[in-house]
CSV table of C-alpha atoms in Angstrom, one decimal:
chain,number,residue,atom,x,y,z
A,29,MET,CA,119.0,102.8,95.1
A,30,GLU,CA,119.9,106.2,93.7
A,31,ARG,CA,117.2,108.8,94.0
A,32,PHE,CA,113.4,109.5,94.5
A,33,GLU,CA,111.8,112.6,93.1
A,34,GLN,CA,108.3,114.2,92.8
A,35,VAL,CA,107.3,115.9,89.6
A,36,GLY,CA,104.3,118.2,90.1
A,37,GLY,CA,101.3,117.7,92.2
A,38,GLU,CA,102.2,120.1,95.0
A,39,GLN,CA,98.6,120.9,95.5
A,40,LEU,CA,97.9,117.2,96.3
A,41,MET,CA,101.0,116.0,98.2
A,42,ASN,CA,104.3,117.4,99.2
A,43,SER,CA,107.2,114.9,99.5
A,44,THR,CA,110.6,115.1,101.4
A,45,LEU,CA,111.5,111.5,100.6
A,46,ARG,CA,115.3,111.1,100.0
A,47,VAL,CA,117.7,108.3,99.5
A,48,ARG,CA,120.5,108.4,102.2
A,49,LYS,CA,123.4,106.3,103.1
A,50,TYR,CA,122.4,103.7,105.6
A,51,ASN,CA,125.7,102.1,106.2
A,52,ARG,CA,128.9,101.6,104.2
A,53,THR,CA,127.3,99.5,101.5
A,54,THR,CA,123.6,100.2,101.8
A,55,TYR,CA,121.2,103.0,100.9
A,56,SER,CA,117.8,103.5,102.4
A,57,LEU,CA,114.7,105.6,101.6
A,58,ASN,CA,113.7,108.1,104.3
A,59,GLY,CA,111.3,111.0,104.7
A,60,THR,CA,107.8,112.1,104.8
A,61,TRP,CA,105.0,113.2,102.5
A,62,ASN,CA,102.0,115.2,103.3
A,63,LEU,CA,98.9,114.1,101.6
A,64,LEU,CA,96.8,117.2,101.4
A,65,VAL,CA,93.6,115.5,100.0
A,66,ASP,CA,91.9,112.2,100.5
A,67,LEU,CA,92.8,109.7,97.7
A,68,ASP,CA,89.6,108.0,96.6
A,69,ASP,CA,88.1,106.8,93.3
A,70,SER,CA,88.3,110.3,91.8
A,71,PHE,CA,91.9,109.4,91.2
A,72,GLU,CA,93.7,106.6,89.3
A,73,MET,CA,97.1,105.1,90.0
A,74,GLY,CA,99.5,103.3,87.8
A,75,ILE,CA,103.1,102.3,87.7
A,76,HIS,CA,105.4,101.7,84.8
A,77,ALA,CA,109.2,100.9,84.4
A,78,ALA,CA,111.8,102.1,82.0
A,79,TYR,CA,115.3,100.8,81.5
A,80,SER,CA,118.6,102.3,80.6
A,81,SER,CA,120.9,99.6,79.4
A,82,LEU,CA,124.0,101.9,79.3
A,83,GLY,CA,123.1,103.7,82.5
A,84,ASN,CA,123.1,107.1,80.8
A,85,ASN,CA,119.6,108.3,81.6
A,86,GLN,CA,118.3,107.3,78.1
A,87,PHE,CA,115.4,105.3,79.2
A,88,ASN,CA,113.3,103.0,77.1
A,89,GLU,CA,109.9,101.9,78.4
A,90,TYR,CA,109.9,98.2,79.6
A,91,PRO,CA,106.8,96.0,79.1
A,92,MET,CA,106.4,95.7,82.9
A,93,LYS,CA,103.8,97.8,84.6
A,94,VAL,CA,100.9,97.9,87.1
A,95,PRO,CA,98.0,99.1,84.8
A,96,ARG,CA,96.1,102.3,85.7
A,97,LYS,CA,93.3,101.6,88.0
A,98,LYS,CA,90.9,103.6,90.2
A,99,PHE,CA,92.7,104.4,93.4
A,100,CYS,CA,90.5,102.2,95.8
A,101,GLN,CA,90.8,99.3,93.3
A,102,TYR,CA,94.5,99.8,93.3
A,103,LEU,CA,94.7,99.7,97.2
A,104,ALA,CA,92.6,96.5,97.2
A,105,GLU,CA,94.5,94.6,94.5
A,106,GLU,CA,98.0,95.9,94.0
A,107,TYR,CA,98.9,97.6,97.3
A,108,ILE,CA,97.9,94.6,99.3
A,109,GLU,CA,100.3,92.3,97.3
A,110,TYR,CA,103.3,94.5,97.9
A,111,GLN,CA,102.8,96.0,101.4
A,112,TYR,CA,105.1,93.4,102.9
A,113,VAL,CA,108.0,95.6,101.4
A,114,TRP,CA,107.5,98.5,103.7
A,115,VAL,CA,105.9,96.7,106.8
A,116,ASP,CA,107.3,98.2,110.0
A,117,LYS,CA,109.1,100.9,108.0
A,118,THR,CA,106.2,103.2,107.5
A,119,ASN,CA,102.9,104.5,108.9
A,120,LEU,CA,101.0,103.6,105.7
A,121,PRO,CA,98.0,101.5,106.7
A,122,TYR,CA,98.2,97.7,106.7
A,123,ILE,CA,95.3,96.4,104.5
A,124,GLU,CA,93.8,93.0,105.1
A,125,LYS,CA,93.1,91.0,102.0
A,126,GLY,CA,89.6,91.5,100.9
A,127,SER,CA,89.2,94.7,103.0
A,128,THR,CA,87.8,98.0,101.5
A,129,ASP,CA,87.9,99.8,104.8
A,130,ASN,CA,91.0,101.9,103.8
A,131,CYS,CA,89.6,103.8,101.1
A,132,PRO,CA,89.7,106.8,100.8
A,133,LEU,CA,93.4,107.0,101.9
A,134,PRO,CA,93.1,109.9,104.5
A,135,LYS,CA,95.0,113.1,104.1
A,136,LYS,CA,97.8,113.2,106.8
A,137,GLU,CA,101.5,113.1,107.1
A,138,TYR,CA,103.0,109.7,106.1
A,139,TRP,CA,106.6,108.7,106.7
A,140,ILE,CA,109.1,106.0,105.6
A,141,HIS,CA,112.1,105.2,107.8
A,142,ASP,CA,115.1,103.2,106.6
A,143,LEU,CA,113.4,101.3,103.8
A,144,VAL,CA,116.2,99.2,102.4
A,145,PRO,CA,115.6,97.3,99.2
A,146,ILE,CA,116.1,93.6,99.2
A,147,ALA,CA,117.3,91.7,96.2
A,148,ALA,CA,114.5,89.2,96.5
A,149,TRP,CA,112.0,91.9,95.4
A,150,VAL,CA,113.5,91.9,91.9
A,151,PRO,CA,112.4,89.0,89.7
A,152,PRO,CA,115.4,87.0,88.1
A,153,VAL,CA,114.3,87.8,84.5
A,154,ILE,CA,114.9,91.6,85.1
A,155,PRO,CA,118.1,92.5,83.3
A,156,THR,CA,120.9,94.3,85.1
A,157,GLY,CA,121.3,98.0,84.6
A,158,TYR,CA,119.8,101.4,85.5
A,159,TRP,CA,116.0,101.5,86.1
A,160,ARG,CA,113.4,104.1,86.7
A,161,LEU,CA,110.0,103.2,88.2
A,162,THR,CA,107.3,105.9,87.7
A,163,ALA,CA,104.1,106.0,89.8
A,164,GLU,CA,101.6,108.3,88.4
A,165,LEU,CA,98.4,109.7,90.0
A,166,TRP,CA,95.7,110.6,87.4
A,167,SER,CA,92.5,112.5,87.6
A,168,THR,CA,89.3,110.8,86.5
A,169,GLY,CA,86.5,112.1,84.5
A,170,THR,CA,86.6,114.1,81.3
A,171,ASP,CA,89.9,115.9,81.8
A,172,GLN,CA,92.0,112.9,82.6
A,173,GLU,CA,95.5,114.2,83.2
A,174,ILE,CA,98.6,113.2,85.3
A,175,LEU,CA,98.4,115.1,88.5
A,176,VAL,CA,101.7,114.0,90.1
A,177,GLN,CA,104.6,111.5,89.2
A,178,TYR,CA,107.1,110.0,91.5
A,179,HIS,CA,110.2,108.6,89.9
A,180,TYR,CA,112.4,106.1,91.8
A,181,TYR,CA,115.9,105.4,90.2
A,182,PHE,CA,117.8,102.4,91.1
A,183,LYS,CA,120.5,99.9,89.7
A,184,VAL,CA,120.1,96.2,89.3
A,185,SER,CA,123.2,94.1,89.6
A,186,ARG,CA,124.0,90.4,89.9
A,187,ARG,CA,126.8,88.8,91.7
A,188,LEU,CA,128.8,86.2,89.8
A,189,PRO,CA,128.6,82.7,91.2
A,190,ALA,CA,131.5,81.8,93.4
């Protein structure tokens, strides 16, 4: 894990999420973000990945993504599948499968504390190297535009068999 950054969207949310050293060999994600509006179906969410084979920040889009969906649909379908990643590390809501009670996502301060990545999260077919995941929040309607982006940078490496 290298860094986490917000690009634009200060009128919707304000993030202080940072990557920090957890111990001698591990990094963790920590911080807060203030959600300034309720997130509902007037927004769309999508995630895509980019890969830098040389680790020099020259990223190429990778054909792996979570397609853009209305925000409530995103919570009900995608968020539910991956919420185990941050369970007990955040105050984000835990959503039961099939539930639609958590939409809209209410405006308030959310936090993440010592979220440490686990190698099991990365499928074995993902090549080693430098990666960027980009989460985008879009407006819906006639003026569809990206309102805010979050970039999450990390390295994937594999240990050689003993």
